[in-house]
PDB file of C-alpha atoms in Angstrom:
ATOM      1  CA  GLU R   1      52.775 145.908 101.442  1.00 55.00           C
ATOM      2  CA  THR R   2      54.884 143.115 102.844  1.00 63.00           C
ATOM      3  CA  GLY R   3      52.552 140.258 101.759  1.00 93.00           C
ATOM      4  CA  VAL R   4      52.266 139.330 105.555  1.00 96.00           C
ATOM      5  CA  THR R   5      49.587 141.253 107.626  1.00 96.00           C
ATOM      6  CA  GLN R   6      49.324 141.624 111.233  1.00 97.00           C
ATOM      7  CA  THR R   7      46.502 142.894 113.378  1.00 97.00           C
ATOM      8  CA  PRO R   8      46.263 144.686 115.624  1.00 97.00           C
ATOM      9  CA  ARG R   9      49.282 146.831 115.227  1.00 95.00           C
ATOM     10  CA  HIS R  10      49.158 147.951 118.794  1.00 96.00           C
ATOM     11  CA  LEU R  11      47.580 146.265 121.819  1.00 95.00           C
ATOM     12  CA  VAL R  12      47.373 147.303 125.524  1.00 94.00           C
ATOM     13  CA  MET R  13      46.021 144.754 127.815  1.00 92.00           C
ATOM     14  CA  GLY R  14      45.827 144.036 131.480  1.00 89.00           C
ATOM     15  CA  MET R  15      47.360 140.930 133.029  1.00 87.00           C
ATOM     16  CA  THR R  16      43.866 139.110 133.448  1.00 86.00           C
ATOM     17  CA  ASN R  17      42.689 139.875 129.829  1.00 87.00           C
ATOM     18  CA  LYS R  18      42.403 137.393 126.984  1.00 93.00           C
ATOM     19  CA  LYS R  19      43.384 138.565 123.640  1.00 95.00           C
ATOM     20  CA  SER R  20      44.493 137.268 120.223  1.00 97.00           C
ATOM     21  CA  LEU R  21      46.969 138.298 117.582  1.00 98.00           C
ATOM     22  CA  LYS R  22      46.332 137.614 114.083  1.00 98.00           C
ATOM     23  CA  CYS R  23      48.527 137.074 110.993  1.00 98.00           C
ATOM     24  CA  GLU R  24      47.630 136.463 107.434  1.00 97.00           C
ATOM     25  CA  GLN R  25      50.035 135.834 104.519  1.00 97.00           C
ATOM     26  CA  HIS R  26      49.154 136.365 100.876  1.00 95.00           C
ATOM     27  CA  LEU R  27      52.380 134.797  99.540  1.00 95.00           C
ATOM     28  CA  GLY R  28      51.295 131.094  99.138  1.00 93.00           C
ATOM     29  CA  HIS R  29      53.918 130.067 101.670  1.00 93.00           C
ATOM     30  CA  ASN R  30      53.439 126.835 103.553  1.00 91.00           C
ATOM     31  CA  ALA R  31      55.275 127.661 106.833  1.00 91.00           C
ATOM     32  CA  MET R  32      54.505 130.471 109.422  1.00 93.00           C
ATOM     33  CA  TYR R  33      56.398 131.621 112.468  1.00 93.00           C
ATOM     34  CA  TRP R  34      55.920 133.737 115.711  1.00 95.00           C
ATOM     35  CA  TYR R  35      58.807 135.664 117.024  1.00 94.00           C
ATOM     36  CA  LYS R  36      59.109 137.895 120.107  1.00 95.00           C
ATOM     37  CA  GLN R  37      61.385 140.981 119.779  1.00 94.00           C
ATOM     38  CA  SER R  38      62.339 142.833 123.042  1.00 91.00           C
ATOM     39  CA  ALA R  39      64.757 145.836 123.234  1.00 83.00           C
ATOM     40  CA  LYS R  40      68.341 145.079 122.899  1.00 74.00           C
ATOM     41  CA  LYS R  41      67.746 141.227 122.626  1.00 82.00           C
ATOM     42  CA  PRO R  42      67.843 138.913 119.636  1.00 83.00           C
ATOM     43  CA  LEU R  43      64.613 137.910 117.813  1.00 88.00           C
ATOM     44  CA  GLU R  44      63.170 134.958 119.702  1.00 90.00           C
ATOM     45  CA  LEU R  45      61.607 132.109 117.783  1.00 90.00           C
ATOM     46  CA  MET R  46      58.359 131.083 119.601  1.00 93.00           C
ATOM     47  CA  PHE R  47      56.562 128.755 117.340  1.00 92.00           C
ATOM     48  CA  VAL R  48      56.894 127.322 113.894  1.00 90.00           C
ATOM     49  CA  TYR R  49      54.166 125.807 111.667  1.00 91.00           C
ATOM     50  CA  SER R  50      54.855 123.865 108.613  1.00 86.00           C
ATOM     51  CA  LEU R  51      51.921 122.565 106.454  1.00 77.00           C
ATOM     52  CA  GLU R  52      49.701 123.671 109.392  1.00 75.00           C
ATOM     53  CA  GLU R  53      51.374 121.287 111.904  1.00 77.00           C
ATOM     54  CA  ARG R  54      53.427 122.698 114.780  1.00 78.00           C
ATOM     55  CA  VAL R  55      57.110 121.666 114.252  1.00 75.00           C
ATOM     56  CA  GLU R  56      58.845 123.761 116.919  1.00 71.00           C
ATOM     57  CA  ASN R  57      57.756 125.301 120.291  1.00 71.00           C
ATOM     58  CA  ASN R  58      60.676 126.868 121.920  1.00 70.00           C
ATOM     59  CA  SER R  59      59.898 126.439 125.708  1.00 83.00           C
ATOM     60  CA  VAL R  60      57.319 129.158 125.539  1.00 91.00           C
ATOM     61  CA  PRO R  61      54.972 129.560 128.614  1.00 92.00           C
ATOM     62  CA  SER R  62      51.478 128.113 128.212  1.00 92.00           C
ATOM     63  CA  ARG R  63      50.023 131.630 128.531  1.00 94.00           C
ATOM     64  CA  PHE R  64      50.904 131.944 124.889  1.00 95.00           C
ATOM     65  CA  SER R  65      48.834 129.628 122.666  1.00 94.00           C
ATOM     66  CA  PRO R  66      49.232 129.348 118.949  1.00 94.00           C
ATOM     67  CA  GLU R  67      46.660 128.334 116.346  1.00 94.00           C
ATOM     68  CA  CYS R  68      47.138 127.624 112.767  1.00 94.00           C
ATOM     69  CA  PRO R  69      43.849 126.856 111.094  1.00 93.00           C
ATOM     70  CA  ASN R  70      45.341 126.884 107.442  1.00 92.00           C
ATOM     71  CA  SER R  71      48.374 127.764 105.763  1.00 90.00           C
ATOM     72  CA  SER R  72      47.565 131.431 105.312  1.00 95.00           C
ATOM     73  CA  HIS R  73      46.403 132.225 108.911  1.00 96.00           C
ATOM     74  CA  LEU R  74      48.193 132.084 112.122  1.00 96.00           C
ATOM     75  CA  PHE R  75      46.915 133.193 115.588  1.00 97.00           C
ATOM     76  CA  LEU R  76      48.632 133.800 118.974  1.00 97.00           C
ATOM     77  CA  HIS R  77      46.185 133.694 121.800  1.00 97.00           C
ATOM     78  CA  LEU R  78      47.168 135.456 124.901  1.00 96.00           C
ATOM     79  CA  HIS R  79      46.025 134.823 128.538  1.00 94.00           C
ATOM     80  CA  THR R  80      47.201 136.014 131.878  1.00 93.00           C
ATOM     81  CA  LEU R  81      50.318 137.688 130.422  1.00 93.00           C
ATOM     82  CA  GLN R  82      53.003 139.230 132.570  1.00 93.00           C
ATOM     83  CA  PRO R  83      54.609 142.682 132.382  1.00 93.00           C
ATOM     84  CA  GLU R  84      57.822 141.089 130.941  1.00 93.00           C
ATOM     85  CA  ASP R  85      55.857 139.829 128.055  1.00 95.00           C
ATOM     86  CA  SER R  86      55.462 143.524 126.676  1.00 95.00           C
ATOM     87  CA  ALA R  87      57.291 143.315 123.370  1.00 95.00           C
ATOM     88  CA  LEU R  88      56.959 143.350 119.591  1.00 96.00           C
ATOM     89  CA  TYR R  89      55.475 140.211 118.255  1.00 97.00           C
ATOM     90  CA  LEU R  90      56.280 139.361 114.733  1.00 96.00           C
ATOM     91  CA  CYS R  91      54.723 137.052 112.365  1.00 97.00           C
ATOM     92  CA  ALA R  92      56.728 135.573 109.332  1.00 94.00           C
ATOM     93  CA  SER R  93      56.159 133.131 106.561  1.00 94.00           C
ATOM     94  CA  SER R  94      58.341 131.287 104.214  1.00 91.00           C
ATOM     95  CA  GLN R  95      58.274 128.413 101.656  1.00 89.00           C
ATOM     96  CA  ASP R  96      59.319 125.221 103.328  1.00 79.00           C
ATOM     97  CA  ARG R  97      60.710 122.968 100.704  1.00 66.00           C
ATOM     98  CA  GLY R  98      61.566 119.974 102.919  1.00 64.00           C
ATOM     99  CA  HIS R  99      65.268 120.524 102.412  1.00 58.00           C
ATOM    100  CA  ARG R 100      67.939 121.259 104.913  1.00 58.00           C
ATOM    101  CA  VAL R 101      68.552 124.554 103.195  1.00 61.00           C
ATOM    102  CA  ASN R 102      65.930 127.056 104.505  1.00 77.00           C
ATOM    103  CA  GLN R 103      64.268 129.714 102.595  1.00 84.00           C
ATOM    104  CA  PRO R 104      64.143 133.263 103.724  1.00 88.00           C
ATOM    105  CA  GLN R 105      61.257 134.626 105.608  1.00 91.00           C
ATOM    106  CA  HIS R 106      58.925 137.437 104.972  1.00 93.00           C
ATOM    107  CA  PHE R 107      57.929 139.422 108.082  1.00 95.00           C
ATOM    108  CA  GLY R 108      54.700 141.182 108.965  1.00 95.00           C
ATOM    109  CA  ASP R 109      55.070 144.612 110.592  1.00 93.00           C
ATOM    110  CA  GLY R 110      54.331 143.373 113.980  1.00 95.00           C
ATOM    111  CA  THR R 111      51.995 143.978 117.036  1.00 97.00           C
ATOM    112  CA  ARG R 112      53.350 146.094 119.765  1.00 96.00           C
ATOM    113  CA  LEU R 113      52.072 144.577 122.882  1.00 96.00           C
ATOM    114  CA  SER R 114      51.993 146.273 126.262  1.00 95.00           C
ATOM    115  CA  ILE R 115      51.063 144.677 129.477  1.00 93.00           C
ATOM    116  CA  LEU R 116      49.706 146.890 132.156  1.00 89.00           C
TER     117      LEU R 116
ATOM    118  CA  GLN L   1      76.896 129.798 124.258  1.00 54.00           C
ATOM    119  CA  LYS L   2      74.974 132.140 122.069  1.00 59.00           C
ATOM    120  CA  GLU L   3      74.083 130.565 118.713  1.00 87.00           C
ATOM    121  CA  VAL L   4      74.565 133.548 116.678  1.00 91.00           C
ATOM    122  CA  GLU L   5      76.699 136.480 117.655  1.00 92.00           C
ATOM    123  CA  GLN L   6      76.991 139.937 116.306  1.00 92.00           C
ATOM    124  CA  ASN L   7      78.651 143.156 117.501  1.00 86.00           C
ATOM    125  CA  SER L   8      75.704 145.269 118.861  1.00 81.00           C
ATOM    126  CA  GLY L   9      77.514 148.472 117.652  1.00 82.00           C
ATOM    127  CA  PRO L  10      76.505 151.165 117.157  1.00 90.00           C
ATOM    128  CA  LEU L  11      78.683 151.209 114.102  1.00 95.00           C
ATOM    129  CA  SER L  12      79.160 154.693 112.608  1.00 96.00           C
ATOM    130  CA  VAL L  13      80.756 155.292 109.142  1.00 97.00           C
ATOM    131  CA  PRO L  14      80.896 158.321 106.889  1.00 97.00           C
ATOM    132  CA  GLU L  15      78.689 158.530 103.814  1.00 97.00           C
ATOM    133  CA  GLY L  16      80.495 156.985 100.839  1.00 97.00           C
ATOM    134  CA  ALA L  17      82.641 154.630 103.037  1.00 97.00           C
ATOM    135  CA  ILE L  18      82.544 150.849 103.293  1.00 97.00           C
ATOM    136  CA  ALA L  19      80.526 149.413 106.219  1.00 97.00           C
ATOM    137  CA  SER L  20      81.559 145.958 107.418  1.00 97.00           C
ATOM    138  CA  LEU L  21      79.113 143.886 109.572  1.00 97.00           C
ATOM    139  CA  ASN L  22      80.187 140.552 110.994  1.00 96.00           C
ATOM    140  CA  CYS L  23      78.593 137.565 112.426  1.00 96.00           C
ATOM    141  CA  THR L  24      79.783 134.255 113.950  1.00 96.00           C
ATOM    142  CA  TYR L  25      77.664 131.160 114.614  1.00 95.00           C
ATOM    143  CA  SER L  26      78.095 128.068 116.809  1.00 93.00           C
ATOM    144  CA  ASP L  27      76.315 125.346 114.757  1.00 89.00           C
ATOM    145  CA  ARG L  28      78.976 123.894 112.450  1.00 89.00           C
ATOM    146  CA  GLY L  29      76.331 122.098 110.345  1.00 88.00           C
ATOM    147  CA  SER L  30      74.508 125.340 109.446  1.00 89.00           C
ATOM    148  CA  GLN L  31      73.657 125.460 105.688  1.00 90.00           C
ATOM    149  CA  SER L  32      71.934 128.792 105.103  1.00 92.00           C
ATOM    150  CA  PHE L  33      72.744 132.422 106.105  1.00 94.00           C
ATOM    151  CA  PHE L  34      70.742 135.485 105.745  1.00 95.00           C
ATOM    152  CA  TRP L  35      71.100 139.252 106.483  1.00 96.00           C
ATOM    153  CA  TYR L  36      68.092 141.286 107.267  1.00 96.00           C
ATOM    154  CA  ARG L  37      67.802 145.052 107.515  1.00 97.00           C
ATOM    155  CA  GLN L  38      65.387 146.423 110.104  1.00 95.00           C
ATOM    156  CA  TYR L  39      64.612 150.255 110.279  1.00 94.00           C
ATOM    157  CA  SER L  40      63.285 151.544 113.691  1.00 89.00           C
ATOM    158  CA  GLY L  41      59.736 150.761 114.124  1.00 85.00           C
ATOM    159  CA  LYS L  42      59.682 148.471 111.069  1.00 89.00           C
ATOM    160  CA  SER L  43      59.846 144.713 110.411  1.00 91.00           C
ATOM    161  CA  PRO L  44      63.073 142.949 109.204  1.00 94.00           C
ATOM    162  CA  GLU L  45      63.479 142.702 105.418  1.00 94.00           C
ATOM    163  CA  LEU L  46      65.827 140.388 103.594  1.00 94.00           C
ATOM    164  CA  ILE L  47      68.871 141.897 101.979  1.00 95.00           C
ATOM    165  CA  MET L  48      71.072 138.838 101.153  1.00 95.00           C
ATOM    166  CA  SER L  49      71.138 135.064 101.410  1.00 94.00           C
ATOM    167  CA  ILE L  50      74.271 132.899 101.089  1.00 95.00           C
ATOM    168  CA  TYR L  51      74.711 129.287 101.113  1.00 93.00           C
ATOM    169  CA  SER L  52      78.192 128.585  99.690  1.00 94.00           C
ATOM    170  CA  ASN L  53      81.654 129.562 100.901  1.00 96.00           C
ATOM    171  CA  GLY L  54      82.952 132.767  99.293  1.00 96.00           C
ATOM    172  CA  ASP L  55      81.516 135.971  98.206  1.00 96.00           C
ATOM    173  CA  LYS L  56      78.061 136.964  96.744  1.00 97.00           C
ATOM    174  CA  GLU L  57      77.538 140.413  95.413  1.00 97.00           C
ATOM    175  CA  ASP L  58      74.118 142.210  94.878  1.00 96.00           C
ATOM    176  CA  GLY L  59      74.535 145.891  94.009  1.00 96.00           C
ATOM    177  CA  ARG L  60      76.345 147.649  96.795  1.00 97.00           C
ATOM    178  CA  PHE L  61      75.904 144.625  99.083  1.00 97.00           C
ATOM    179  CA  THR L  62      78.453 141.722  99.415  1.00 98.00           C
ATOM    180  CA  ALA L  63      77.938 138.782 101.633  1.00 97.00           C
ATOM    181  CA  GLN L  64      80.941 136.749 102.618  1.00 97.00           C
ATOM    182  CA  LEU L  65      80.794 133.262 104.086  1.00 97.00           C
ATOM    183  CA  ASN L  66      83.555 131.142 105.673  1.00 96.00           C
ATOM    184  CA  LYS L  67      82.122 127.932 107.011  1.00 95.00           C
ATOM    185  CA  ALA L  68      85.469 126.591 108.339  1.00 95.00           C
ATOM    186  CA  SER L  69      85.623 129.744 110.554  1.00 95.00           C
ATOM    187  CA  GLN L  70      81.873 129.743 111.181  1.00 95.00           C
ATOM    188  CA  TYR L  71      81.853 133.530 110.039  1.00 95.00           C
ATOM    189  CA  VAL L  72      79.569 135.383 107.702  1.00 97.00           C
ATOM    190  CA  SER L  73      79.889 139.186 107.057  1.00 97.00           C
ATOM    191  CA  LEU L  74      78.113 141.914 105.115  1.00 98.00           C
ATOM    192  CA  LEU L  75      79.961 144.623 103.318  1.00 98.00           C
ATOM    193  CA  ILE L  76      78.009 147.715 102.187  1.00 98.00           C
ATOM    194  CA  ARG L  77      80.008 149.843  99.650  1.00 98.00           C
ATOM    195  CA  ASP L  78      79.317 153.520  99.170  1.00 98.00           C
ATOM    196  CA  SER L  79      77.340 153.647 102.266  1.00 98.00           C
ATOM    197  CA  GLN L  80      74.306 156.119 102.161  1.00 97.00           C
ATOM    198  CA  PRO L  81      72.375 157.664 105.133  1.00 97.00           C
ATOM    199  CA  SER L  82      69.409 155.577 104.135  1.00 97.00           C
ATOM    200  CA  ASP L  83      71.458 152.511 105.053  1.00 97.00           C
ATOM    201  CA  SER L  84      71.214 153.557 108.651  1.00 97.00           C
ATOM    202  CA  ALA L  85      69.371 150.721 110.301  1.00 96.00           C
ATOM    203  CA  THR L  86      69.915 147.581 112.448  1.00 95.00           C
ATOM    204  CA  TYR L  87      71.350 144.681 110.436  1.00 97.00           C
ATOM    205  CA  LEU L  88      70.305 141.033 111.550  1.00 95.00           C
ATOM    206  CA  CYS L  89      72.306 138.095 110.896  1.00 95.00           C
ATOM    207  CA  ALA L  90      70.251 134.855 110.726  1.00 93.00           C
ATOM    208  CA  VAL L  91      71.355 131.182 110.470  1.00 91.00           C
ATOM    209  CA  ASN L  92      69.208 128.521 109.069  1.00 84.00           C
ATOM    210  CA  ASP L  93      66.772 131.364 109.110  1.00 66.00           C
ATOM    211  CA  MET L  94      65.391 130.830 112.562  1.00 80.00           C
ATOM    212  CA  ARG L  95      68.239 131.626 114.719  1.00 86.00           C
ATOM    213  CA  PHE L  96      68.878 135.461 114.706  1.00 90.00           C
ATOM    214  CA  GLY L  97      71.622 137.569 116.152  1.00 91.00           C
ATOM    215  CA  ALA L  98      70.803 140.458 118.247  1.00 90.00           C
ATOM    216  CA  GLY L  99      71.652 142.813 115.340  1.00 93.00           C
ATOM    217  CA  THR L 100      74.311 145.585 114.654  1.00 95.00           C
ATOM    218  CA  ARG L 101      73.016 149.172 114.585  1.00 95.00           C
ATOM    219  CA  LEU L 102      74.781 150.989 111.657  1.00 96.00           C
ATOM    220  CA  THR L 103      74.602 154.854 111.485  1.00 96.00           C
ATOM    221  CA  VAL L 104      75.800 156.475 108.217  1.00 97.00           C
ATOM    222  CA  LYS L 105      76.732 160.048 108.737  1.00 96.00           C
ATOM    223  CA  PRO L 106      76.378 162.567 105.818  1.00 93.00           C
TER     224      PRO L 106
END
């Protein structure tokens, strides 16, 4: 039990489908993150939410749309994805104390996404 | 220029040996540094965090930080087969290296 739960664990979708990834954290943290992990590439930061406000968007294509309704939940809405979007999508949370020194993150188990 | 660089490996060491994992970073103003371990098919888990120059020890793990050289390392003493995993270096906890794959052979 990591304290960060992601659903679904696996998702196969066509390029014209619309789906959503869900993340829930039970750690009382106030910051949540979406990462993309592709084979042999570094973890790519996609979005950061702190206190439910988006504070970072790393030039992610608009076919990925995040939503953070409260500090415990984070969604990633997917629409018209491309085959190169197939990857492991990881959610993480941390306690943002507003200082320059960042706090470590706790990761969910990820959603393995395959685009047909 | 990559922000965080690691040797992708694979790094192979015999059981009981010291494994040395290295990481360099480009942002001189970085304040926080983390090592995560990721087993195949699993999510990253935090092993060590370090914020000040010098060494920080936790059990068999020692993190070393040299801000002047923009270098952080992780030493694993008495390596065990269960240490076989990919080790990710993170700077300011949002910029990750590609990871070094470590194999500890019995």
